[in-house]
mmCIF file of C-alpha atoms and ligand atoms in Angstrom:
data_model
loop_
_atom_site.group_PDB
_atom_site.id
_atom_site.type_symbol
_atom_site.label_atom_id
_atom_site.label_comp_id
_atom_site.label_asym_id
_atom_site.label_seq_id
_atom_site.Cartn_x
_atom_site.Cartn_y
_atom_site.Cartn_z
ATOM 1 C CA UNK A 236 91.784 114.873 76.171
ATOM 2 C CA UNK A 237 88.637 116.342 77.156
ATOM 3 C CA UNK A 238 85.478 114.479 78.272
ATOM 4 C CA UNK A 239 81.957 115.799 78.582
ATOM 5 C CA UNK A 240 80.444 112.720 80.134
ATOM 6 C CA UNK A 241 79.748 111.958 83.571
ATOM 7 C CA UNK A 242 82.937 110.230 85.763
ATOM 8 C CA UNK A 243 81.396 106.736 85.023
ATOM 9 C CA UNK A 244 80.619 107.062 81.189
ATOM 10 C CA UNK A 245 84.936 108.485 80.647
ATOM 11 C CA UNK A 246 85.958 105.748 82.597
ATOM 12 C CA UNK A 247 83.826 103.150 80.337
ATOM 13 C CA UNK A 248 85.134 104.739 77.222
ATOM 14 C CA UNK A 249 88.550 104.470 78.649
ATOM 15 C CA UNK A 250 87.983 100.608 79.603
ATOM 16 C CA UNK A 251 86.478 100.058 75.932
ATOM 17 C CA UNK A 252 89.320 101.333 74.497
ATOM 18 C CA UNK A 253 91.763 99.695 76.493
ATOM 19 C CA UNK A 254 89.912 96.172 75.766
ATOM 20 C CA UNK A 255 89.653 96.788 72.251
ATOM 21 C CA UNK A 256 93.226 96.568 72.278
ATOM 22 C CA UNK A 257 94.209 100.651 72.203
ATOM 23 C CA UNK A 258 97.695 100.957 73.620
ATOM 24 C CA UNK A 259 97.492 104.098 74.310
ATOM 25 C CA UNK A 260 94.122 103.498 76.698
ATOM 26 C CA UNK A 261 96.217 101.017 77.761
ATOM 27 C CA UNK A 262 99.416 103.524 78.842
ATOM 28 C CA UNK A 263 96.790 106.175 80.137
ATOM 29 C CA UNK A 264 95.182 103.124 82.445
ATOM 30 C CA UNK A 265 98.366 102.024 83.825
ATOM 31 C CA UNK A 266 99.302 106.085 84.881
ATOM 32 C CA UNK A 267 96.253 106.597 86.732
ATOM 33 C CA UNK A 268 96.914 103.302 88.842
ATOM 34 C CA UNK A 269 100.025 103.878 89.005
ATOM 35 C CA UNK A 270 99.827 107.187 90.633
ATOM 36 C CA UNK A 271 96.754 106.335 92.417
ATOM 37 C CA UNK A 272 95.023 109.096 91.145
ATOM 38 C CA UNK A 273 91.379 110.054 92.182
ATOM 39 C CA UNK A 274 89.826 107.882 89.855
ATOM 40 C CA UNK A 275 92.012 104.514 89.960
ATOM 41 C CA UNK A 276 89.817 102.858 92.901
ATOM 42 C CA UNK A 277 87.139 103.367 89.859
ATOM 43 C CA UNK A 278 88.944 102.054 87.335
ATOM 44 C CA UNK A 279 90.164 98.959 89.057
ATOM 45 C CA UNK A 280 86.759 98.218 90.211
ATOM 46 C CA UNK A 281 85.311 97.939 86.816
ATOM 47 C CA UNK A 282 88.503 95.959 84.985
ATOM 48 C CA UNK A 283 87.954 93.540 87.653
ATOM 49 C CA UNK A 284 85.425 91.260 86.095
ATOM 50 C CA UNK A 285 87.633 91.369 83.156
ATOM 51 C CA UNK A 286 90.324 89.791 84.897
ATOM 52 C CA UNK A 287 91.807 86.243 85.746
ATOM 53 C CA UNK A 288 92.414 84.992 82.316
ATOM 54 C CA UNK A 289 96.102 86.358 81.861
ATOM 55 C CA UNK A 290 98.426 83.285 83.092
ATOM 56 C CA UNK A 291 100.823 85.685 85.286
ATOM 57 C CA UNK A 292 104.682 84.567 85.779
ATOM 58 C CA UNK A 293 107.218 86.280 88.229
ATOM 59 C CA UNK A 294 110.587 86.441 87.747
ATOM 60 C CA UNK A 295 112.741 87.200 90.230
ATOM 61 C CA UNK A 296 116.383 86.853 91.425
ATOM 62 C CA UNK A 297 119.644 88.427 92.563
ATOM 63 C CA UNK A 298 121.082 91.873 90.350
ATOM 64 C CA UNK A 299 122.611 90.719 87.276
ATOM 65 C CA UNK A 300 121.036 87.266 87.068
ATOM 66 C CA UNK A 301 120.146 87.415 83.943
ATOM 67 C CA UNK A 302 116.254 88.035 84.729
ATOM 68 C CA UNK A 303 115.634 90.820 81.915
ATOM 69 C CA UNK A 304 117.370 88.454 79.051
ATOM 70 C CA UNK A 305 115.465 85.685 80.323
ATOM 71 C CA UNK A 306 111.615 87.539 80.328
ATOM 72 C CA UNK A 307 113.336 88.678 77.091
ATOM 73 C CA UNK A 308 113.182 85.329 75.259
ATOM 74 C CA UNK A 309 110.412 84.214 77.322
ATOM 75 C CA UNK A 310 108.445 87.067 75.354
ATOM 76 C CA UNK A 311 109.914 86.275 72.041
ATOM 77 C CA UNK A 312 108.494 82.461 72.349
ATOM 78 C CA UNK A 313 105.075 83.874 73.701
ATOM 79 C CA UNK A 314 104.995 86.217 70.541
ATOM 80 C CA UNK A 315 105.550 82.963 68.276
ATOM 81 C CA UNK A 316 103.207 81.232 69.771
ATOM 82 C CA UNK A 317 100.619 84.524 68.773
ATOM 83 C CA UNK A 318 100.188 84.849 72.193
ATOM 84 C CA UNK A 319 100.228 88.821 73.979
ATOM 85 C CA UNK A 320 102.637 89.499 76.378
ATOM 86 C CA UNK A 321 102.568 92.410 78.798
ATOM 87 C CA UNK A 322 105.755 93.134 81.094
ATOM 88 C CA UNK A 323 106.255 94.491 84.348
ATOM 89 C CA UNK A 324 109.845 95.295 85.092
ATOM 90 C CA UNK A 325 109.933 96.403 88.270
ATOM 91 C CA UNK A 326 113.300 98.761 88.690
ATOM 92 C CA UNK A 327 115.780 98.075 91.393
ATOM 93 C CA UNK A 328 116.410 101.858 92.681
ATOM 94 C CA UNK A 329 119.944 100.553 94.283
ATOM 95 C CA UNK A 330 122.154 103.203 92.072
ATOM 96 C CA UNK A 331 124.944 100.767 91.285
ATOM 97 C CA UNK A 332 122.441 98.996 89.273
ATOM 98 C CA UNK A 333 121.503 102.290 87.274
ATOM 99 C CA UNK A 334 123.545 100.600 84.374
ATOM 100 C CA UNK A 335 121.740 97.644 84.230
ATOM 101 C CA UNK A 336 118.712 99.313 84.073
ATOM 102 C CA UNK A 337 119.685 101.314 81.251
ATOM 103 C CA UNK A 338 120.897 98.013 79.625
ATOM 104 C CA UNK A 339 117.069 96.505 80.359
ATOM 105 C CA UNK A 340 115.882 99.808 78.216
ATOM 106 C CA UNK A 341 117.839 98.883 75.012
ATOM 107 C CA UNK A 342 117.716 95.392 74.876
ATOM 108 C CA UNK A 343 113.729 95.742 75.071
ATOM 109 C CA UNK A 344 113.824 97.817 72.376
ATOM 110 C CA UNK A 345 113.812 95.203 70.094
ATOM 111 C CA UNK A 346 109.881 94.720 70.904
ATOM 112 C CA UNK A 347 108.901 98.198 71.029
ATOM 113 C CA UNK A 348 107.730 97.565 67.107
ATOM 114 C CA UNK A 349 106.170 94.740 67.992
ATOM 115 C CA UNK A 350 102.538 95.775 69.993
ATOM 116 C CA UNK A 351 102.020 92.142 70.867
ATOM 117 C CA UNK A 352 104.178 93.336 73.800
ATOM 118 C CA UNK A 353 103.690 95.851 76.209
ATOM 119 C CA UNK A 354 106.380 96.886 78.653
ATOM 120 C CA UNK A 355 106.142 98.950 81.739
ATOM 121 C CA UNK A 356 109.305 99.898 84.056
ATOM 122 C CA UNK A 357 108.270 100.603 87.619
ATOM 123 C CA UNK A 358 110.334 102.841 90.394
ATOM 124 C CA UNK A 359 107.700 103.419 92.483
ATOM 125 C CA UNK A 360 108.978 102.214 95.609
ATOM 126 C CA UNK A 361 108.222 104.636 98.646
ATOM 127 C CA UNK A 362 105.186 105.362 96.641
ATOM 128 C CA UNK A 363 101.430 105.638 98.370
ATOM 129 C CA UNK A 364 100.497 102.177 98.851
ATOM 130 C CA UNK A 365 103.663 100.295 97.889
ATOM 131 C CA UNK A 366 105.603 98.685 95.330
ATOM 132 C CA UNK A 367 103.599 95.299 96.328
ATOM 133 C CA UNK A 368 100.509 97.005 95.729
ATOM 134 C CA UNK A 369 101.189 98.812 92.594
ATOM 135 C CA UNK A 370 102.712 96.102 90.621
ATOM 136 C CA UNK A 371 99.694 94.024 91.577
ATOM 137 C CA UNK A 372 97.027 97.118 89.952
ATOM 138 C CA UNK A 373 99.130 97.440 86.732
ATOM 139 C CA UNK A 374 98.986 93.175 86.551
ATOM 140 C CA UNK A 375 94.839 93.899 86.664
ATOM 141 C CA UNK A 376 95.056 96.510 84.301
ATOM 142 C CA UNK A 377 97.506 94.543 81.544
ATOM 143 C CA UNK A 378 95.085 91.035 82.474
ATOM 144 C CA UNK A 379 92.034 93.409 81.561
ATOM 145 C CA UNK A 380 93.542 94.647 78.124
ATOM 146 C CA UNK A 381 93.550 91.003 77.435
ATOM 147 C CA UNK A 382 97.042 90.046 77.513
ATOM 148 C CA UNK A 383 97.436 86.113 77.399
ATOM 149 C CA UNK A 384 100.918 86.584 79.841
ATOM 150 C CA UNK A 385 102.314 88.923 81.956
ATOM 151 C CA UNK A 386 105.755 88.971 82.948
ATOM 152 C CA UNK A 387 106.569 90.781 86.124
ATOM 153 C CA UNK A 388 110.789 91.039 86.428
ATOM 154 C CA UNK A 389 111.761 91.876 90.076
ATOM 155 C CA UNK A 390 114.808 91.384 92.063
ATOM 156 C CA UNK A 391 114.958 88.800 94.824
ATOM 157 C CA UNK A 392 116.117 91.161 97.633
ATOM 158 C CA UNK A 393 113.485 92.101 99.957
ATOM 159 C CA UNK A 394 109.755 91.124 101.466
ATOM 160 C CA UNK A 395 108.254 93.725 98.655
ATOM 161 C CA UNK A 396 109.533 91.762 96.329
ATOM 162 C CA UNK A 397 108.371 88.799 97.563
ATOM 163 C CA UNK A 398 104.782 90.421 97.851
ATOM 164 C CA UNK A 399 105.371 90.512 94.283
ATOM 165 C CA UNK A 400 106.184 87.328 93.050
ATOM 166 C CA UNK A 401 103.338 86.224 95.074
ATOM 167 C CA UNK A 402 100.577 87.861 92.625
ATOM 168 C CA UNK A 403 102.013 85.345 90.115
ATOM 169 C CA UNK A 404 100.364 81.955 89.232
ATOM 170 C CA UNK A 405 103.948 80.679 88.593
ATOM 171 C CA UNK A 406 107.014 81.519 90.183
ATOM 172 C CA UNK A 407 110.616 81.272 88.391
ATOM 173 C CA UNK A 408 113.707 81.847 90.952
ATOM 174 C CA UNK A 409 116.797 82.471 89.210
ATOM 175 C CA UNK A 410 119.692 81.402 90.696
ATOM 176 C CA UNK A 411 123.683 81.972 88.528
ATOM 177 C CA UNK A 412 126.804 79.717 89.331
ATOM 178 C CA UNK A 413 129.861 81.210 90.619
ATOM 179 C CA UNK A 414 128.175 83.541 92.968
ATOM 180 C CA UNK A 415 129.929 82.375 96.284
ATOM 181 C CA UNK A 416 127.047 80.744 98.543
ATOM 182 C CA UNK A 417 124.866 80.357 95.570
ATOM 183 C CA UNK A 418 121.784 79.265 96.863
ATOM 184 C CA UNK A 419 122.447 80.346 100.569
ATOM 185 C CA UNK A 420 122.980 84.185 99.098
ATOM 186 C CA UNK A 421 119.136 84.486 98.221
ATOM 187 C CA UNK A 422 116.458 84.712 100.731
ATOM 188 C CA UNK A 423 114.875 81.931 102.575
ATOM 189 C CA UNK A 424 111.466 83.314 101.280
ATOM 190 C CA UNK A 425 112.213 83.283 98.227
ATOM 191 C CA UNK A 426 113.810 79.651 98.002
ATOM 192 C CA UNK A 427 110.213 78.486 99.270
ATOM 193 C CA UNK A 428 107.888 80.557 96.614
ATOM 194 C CA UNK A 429 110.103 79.105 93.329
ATOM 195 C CA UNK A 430 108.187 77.129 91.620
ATOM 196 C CA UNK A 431 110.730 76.476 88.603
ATOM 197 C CA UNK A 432 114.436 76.974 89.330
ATOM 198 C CA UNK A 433 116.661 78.705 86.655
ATOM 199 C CA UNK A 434 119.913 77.902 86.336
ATOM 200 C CA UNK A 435 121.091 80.773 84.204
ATOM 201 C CA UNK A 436 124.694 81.495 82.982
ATOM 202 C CA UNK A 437 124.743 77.504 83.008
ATOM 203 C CA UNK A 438 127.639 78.342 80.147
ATOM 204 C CA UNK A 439 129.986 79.270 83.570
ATOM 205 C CA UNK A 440 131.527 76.395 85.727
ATOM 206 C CA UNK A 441 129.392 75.477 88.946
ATOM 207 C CA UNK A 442 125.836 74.765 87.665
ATOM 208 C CA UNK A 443 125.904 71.506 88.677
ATOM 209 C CA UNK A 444 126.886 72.196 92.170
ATOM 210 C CA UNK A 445 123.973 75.138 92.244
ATOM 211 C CA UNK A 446 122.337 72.120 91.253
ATOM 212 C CA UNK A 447 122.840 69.627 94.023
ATOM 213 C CA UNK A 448 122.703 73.021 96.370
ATOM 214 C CA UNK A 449 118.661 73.454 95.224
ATOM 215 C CA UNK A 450 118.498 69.283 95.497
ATOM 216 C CA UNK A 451 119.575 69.293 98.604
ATOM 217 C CA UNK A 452 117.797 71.128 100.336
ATOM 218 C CA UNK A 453 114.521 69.876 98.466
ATOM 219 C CA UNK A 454 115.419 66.877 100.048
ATOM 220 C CA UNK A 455 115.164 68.947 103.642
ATOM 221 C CA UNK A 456 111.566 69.856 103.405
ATOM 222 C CA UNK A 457 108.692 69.146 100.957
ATOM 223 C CA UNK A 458 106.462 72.074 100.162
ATOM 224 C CA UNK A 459 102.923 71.488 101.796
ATOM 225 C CA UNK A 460 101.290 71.286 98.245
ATOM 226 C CA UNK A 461 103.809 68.247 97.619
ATOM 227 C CA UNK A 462 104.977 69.820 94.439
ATOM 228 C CA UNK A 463 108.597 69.387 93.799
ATOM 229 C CA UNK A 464 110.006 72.350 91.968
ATOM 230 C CA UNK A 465 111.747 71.871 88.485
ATOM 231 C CA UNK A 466 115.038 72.460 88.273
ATOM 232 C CA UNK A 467 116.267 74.569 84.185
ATOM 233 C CA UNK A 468 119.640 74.606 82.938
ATOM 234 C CA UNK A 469 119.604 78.146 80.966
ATOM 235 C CA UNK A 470 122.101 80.091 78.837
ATOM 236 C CA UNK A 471 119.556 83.486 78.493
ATOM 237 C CA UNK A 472 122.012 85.368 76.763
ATOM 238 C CA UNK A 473 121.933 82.565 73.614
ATOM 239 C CA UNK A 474 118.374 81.191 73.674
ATOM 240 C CA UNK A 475 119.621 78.442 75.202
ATOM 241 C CA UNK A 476 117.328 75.996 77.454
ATOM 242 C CA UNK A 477 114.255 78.028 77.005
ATOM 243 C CA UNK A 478 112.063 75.290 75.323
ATOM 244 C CA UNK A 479 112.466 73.060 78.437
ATOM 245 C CA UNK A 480 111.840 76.407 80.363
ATOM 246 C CA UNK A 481 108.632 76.512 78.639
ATOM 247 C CA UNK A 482 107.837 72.846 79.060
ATOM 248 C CA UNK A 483 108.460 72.921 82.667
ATOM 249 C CA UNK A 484 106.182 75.877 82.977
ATOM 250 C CA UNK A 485 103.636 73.683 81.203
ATOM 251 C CA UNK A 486 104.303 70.717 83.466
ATOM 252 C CA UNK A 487 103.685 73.004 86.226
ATOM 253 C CA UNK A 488 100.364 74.704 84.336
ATOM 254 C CA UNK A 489 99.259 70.998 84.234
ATOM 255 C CA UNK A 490 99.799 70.236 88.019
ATOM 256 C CA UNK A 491 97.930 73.623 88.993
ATOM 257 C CA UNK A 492 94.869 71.854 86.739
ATOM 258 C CA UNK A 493 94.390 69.119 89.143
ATOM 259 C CA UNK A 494 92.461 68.622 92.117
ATOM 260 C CA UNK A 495 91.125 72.394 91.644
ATOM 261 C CA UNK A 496 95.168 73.601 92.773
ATOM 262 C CA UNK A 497 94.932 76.978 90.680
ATOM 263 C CA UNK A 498 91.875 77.972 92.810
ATOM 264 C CA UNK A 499 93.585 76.938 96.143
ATOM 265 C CA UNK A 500 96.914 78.848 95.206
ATOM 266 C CA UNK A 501 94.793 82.103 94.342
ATOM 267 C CA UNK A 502 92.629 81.450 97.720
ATOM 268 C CA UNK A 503 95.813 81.209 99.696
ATOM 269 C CA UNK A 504 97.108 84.809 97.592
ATOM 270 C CA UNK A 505 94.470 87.043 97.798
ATOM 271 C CA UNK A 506 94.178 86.045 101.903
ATOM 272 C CA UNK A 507 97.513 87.658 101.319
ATOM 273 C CA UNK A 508 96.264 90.502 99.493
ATOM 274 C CA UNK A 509 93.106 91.127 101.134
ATOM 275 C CA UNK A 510 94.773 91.791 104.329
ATOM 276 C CA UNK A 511 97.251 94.163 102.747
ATOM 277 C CA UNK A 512 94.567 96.297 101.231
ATOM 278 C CA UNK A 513 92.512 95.745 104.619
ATOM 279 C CA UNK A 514 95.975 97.349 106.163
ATOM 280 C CA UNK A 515 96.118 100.360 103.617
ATOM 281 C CA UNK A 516 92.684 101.236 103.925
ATOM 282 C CA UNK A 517 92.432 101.205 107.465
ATOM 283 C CA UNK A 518 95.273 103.666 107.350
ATOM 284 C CA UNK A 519 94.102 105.704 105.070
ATOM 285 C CA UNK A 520 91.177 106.447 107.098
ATOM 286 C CA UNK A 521 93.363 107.078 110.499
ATOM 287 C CA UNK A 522 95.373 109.492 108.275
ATOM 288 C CA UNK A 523 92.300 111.392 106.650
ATOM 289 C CA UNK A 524 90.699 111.700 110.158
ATOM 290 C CA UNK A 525 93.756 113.606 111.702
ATOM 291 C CA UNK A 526 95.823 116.217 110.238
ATOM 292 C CA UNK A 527 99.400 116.079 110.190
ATOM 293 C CA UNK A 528 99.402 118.759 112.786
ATOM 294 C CA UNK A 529 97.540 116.081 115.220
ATOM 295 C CA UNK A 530 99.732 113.281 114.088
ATOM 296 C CA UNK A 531 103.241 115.733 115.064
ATOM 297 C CA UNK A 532 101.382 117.617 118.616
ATOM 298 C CA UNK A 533 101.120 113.522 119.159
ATOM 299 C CA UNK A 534 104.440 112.925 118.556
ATOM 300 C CA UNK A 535 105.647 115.850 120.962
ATOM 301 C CA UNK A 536 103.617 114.660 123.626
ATOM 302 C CA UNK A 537 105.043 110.975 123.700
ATOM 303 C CA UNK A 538 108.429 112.551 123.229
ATOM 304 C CA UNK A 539 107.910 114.273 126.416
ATOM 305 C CA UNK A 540 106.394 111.384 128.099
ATOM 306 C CA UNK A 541 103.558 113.463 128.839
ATOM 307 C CA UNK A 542 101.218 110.197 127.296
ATOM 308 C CA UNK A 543 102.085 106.440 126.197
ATOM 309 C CA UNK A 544 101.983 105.913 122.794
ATOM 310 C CA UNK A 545 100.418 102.594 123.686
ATOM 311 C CA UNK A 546 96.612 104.062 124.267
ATOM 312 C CA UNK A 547 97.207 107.390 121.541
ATOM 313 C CA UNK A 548 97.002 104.418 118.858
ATOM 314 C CA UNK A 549 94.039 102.866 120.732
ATOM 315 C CA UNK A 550 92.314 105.984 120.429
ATOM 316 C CA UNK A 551 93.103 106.553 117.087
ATOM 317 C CA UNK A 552 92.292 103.057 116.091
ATOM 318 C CA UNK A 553 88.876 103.518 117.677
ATOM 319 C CA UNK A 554 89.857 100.795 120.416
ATOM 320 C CA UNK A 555 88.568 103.043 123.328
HETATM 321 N N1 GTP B 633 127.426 84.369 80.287
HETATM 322 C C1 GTP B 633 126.127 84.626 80.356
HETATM 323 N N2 GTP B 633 125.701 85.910 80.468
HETATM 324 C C2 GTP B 633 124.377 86.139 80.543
HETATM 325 C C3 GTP B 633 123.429 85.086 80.505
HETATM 326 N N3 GTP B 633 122.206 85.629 80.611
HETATM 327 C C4 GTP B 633 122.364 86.959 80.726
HETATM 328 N N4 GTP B 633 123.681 87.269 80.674
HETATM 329 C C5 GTP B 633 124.276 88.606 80.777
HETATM 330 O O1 GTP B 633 124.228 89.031 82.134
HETATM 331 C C6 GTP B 633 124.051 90.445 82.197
HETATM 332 C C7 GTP B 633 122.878 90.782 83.072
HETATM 333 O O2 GTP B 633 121.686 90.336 82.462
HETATM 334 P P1 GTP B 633 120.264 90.981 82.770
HETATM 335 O O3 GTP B 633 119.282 90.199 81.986
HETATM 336 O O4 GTP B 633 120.293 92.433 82.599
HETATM 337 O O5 GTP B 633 120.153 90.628 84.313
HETATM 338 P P2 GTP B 633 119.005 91.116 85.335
HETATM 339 O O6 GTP B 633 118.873 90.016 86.322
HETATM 340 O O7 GTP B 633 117.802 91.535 84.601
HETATM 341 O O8 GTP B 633 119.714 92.369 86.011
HETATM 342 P P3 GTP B 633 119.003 93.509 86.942
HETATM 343 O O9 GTP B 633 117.686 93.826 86.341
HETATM 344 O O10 GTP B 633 119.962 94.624 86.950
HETATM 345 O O11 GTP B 633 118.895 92.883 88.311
HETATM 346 C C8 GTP B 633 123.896 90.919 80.773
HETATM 347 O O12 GTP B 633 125.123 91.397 80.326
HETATM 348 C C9 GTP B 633 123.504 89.649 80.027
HETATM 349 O O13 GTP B 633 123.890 89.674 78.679
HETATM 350 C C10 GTP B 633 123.911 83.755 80.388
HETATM 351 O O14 GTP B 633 123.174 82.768 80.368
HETATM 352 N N5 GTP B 633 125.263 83.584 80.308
HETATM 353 MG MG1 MG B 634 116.731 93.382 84.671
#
């Protein structure tokens, strides 16, 4: 496409495309965040003030959980309710789940006639900036197009992921019976960001003792915000157990109303966030002022002892 206009008036166009509902805006949008291109710092900056309406749920959990068919029917009761959907599925890069990925692709076919919902697979990890970071600019740009909910899959392995469920307003940890130490398998930080446990495969024998597993150790500490997470009984792969899904996610939507929670939950996120960005920027700037020639004749010389590496960061940080 070619634009005559100044940087400013292609980037409006773009945004009043992409509000006005244009998908392929929309898909163009997401790229240039996506691969922090040149202009992206631009383009986030003005889709910000069209942000914070999209309610934004993370779903995370081990490989295989049954995440995908659970966003999956998630989107298909958003979608009879006439409400928008946008989904983030953020691809686990492990190869032995290449076939599961694959498996994501077809089964989401079913909506790609439907453009009440928007999916976008992410691989990006290793990328400039992170995974963390990326997922969190293509939530801004899919909140700005005016989707009522975004759905951001990830799997509950590692602190990016965690990053990532923390962009969400509400946080659904999947857990499956029959996986050995259940609940002891998946990651301390995750246990404490769920919001609403899942029970999924709750068709297979031991969902009552995943069950007393998540009880118990509820009953060990009480989150500081004194909300007790609720516990779903789900069968994704039949529809099964999603209406009390959705009703606890309204329970929860309720809680977040009172006493001006919502606002102290996305306080206590972007601190998060703020630093994180803080963190790239800063070394973005260390990297732009030194070449990578700089950055490897440093490297030789604390090799060879010839300097600490101790005060070449100092300098470089502008300590001394
Ligand atoms: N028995 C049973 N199978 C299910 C259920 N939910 C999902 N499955 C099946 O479990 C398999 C994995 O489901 P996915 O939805 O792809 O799981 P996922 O967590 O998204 O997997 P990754 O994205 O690879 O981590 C699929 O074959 C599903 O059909 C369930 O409630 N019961
Ligand atoms: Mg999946």
């Amino acid at each position: 496409m070619l634009y005559t206009g100044s940087l400013d008036d292609q980037i409006q166009t773009w945004i009043r495309s992409l509000r006005a509902g244009d998908l392929r805006a929309l898909a163009r949008i997401i790229s240039i965040v996506e691969n922090r291109s040149p202009r992206s710092s631009e383009v986030l900056k003005s889709l910000f003030q069209h942000t914070g309406k999209a309610r934004v749920i993370g779903v995370t959990g081990a490989p295989g959980a049954g995440k995908s068919t659970l966003v999956d029917q998630l989107a298909r009761r958003c979608r009879k309710q006439e409400k928008t959907v946008g989904i983030i599925a953020v691809d686990p890069t492990s190869p032995y789940t290449g076939g599961a990925i694959l498996g994501d692709r077809i089964r989401m076919q079913d909506h790609f006639s439907d453009p009440g919902i928007y999916i976008r697979s992410m691989a990006t990890r290793g990328s400039l900036g992170g995974l963390a970071r990326t997922t969190a600019d293509v939530a801004t740009v899919l909140d700005a197009s005016g989707r009522d909910v975004i759905l951001i899959e990830t799997v509950g392995v590692g602190q990016d992921e965690i990053d990532i469920v923390r962009l969400a307003d509400i946080t659904i940890v999947i857990l499956v019976p029959g996986m050995g130490d259940d609940v002891q398998t998946i990651k301390a930080g995750i246990m404490e960001i769920a919001d609403i446990f899942v029970i999924n495969k709750s068709d297979r024998e031991g969902a009552e003792r995943v069950e007393r597993e998540i009880r118990a150790l509820q009953s060990l500490a009480m989150r500081k915000d004194g909300w007790t997470p609720l516990i779903v009984k789900t069968v994704a792969s039949e529809g099964m157990g999603i209406e009390e899904l959705a009703s606890a996610i309204s329970d929860y939507e309720t809680y977040l109303q009172v006493e001006n929670r919502a606002l102290k939950k996305s306080v206590e996120n972007w601190q998060e966030r703020l630093i994180e960005m803080l963190g790239d920027a800063m070394l973005e700037k260390a990297r732009a002022s030194m070449s990578d020639g700089d950055l490897g004749r440093l490297a030789i010389e604390v090799a060879e002892h010839k300097r600490d590496p101790y005060t070449v960061i100092e300098e470089i940080a502008g300590k001394r």
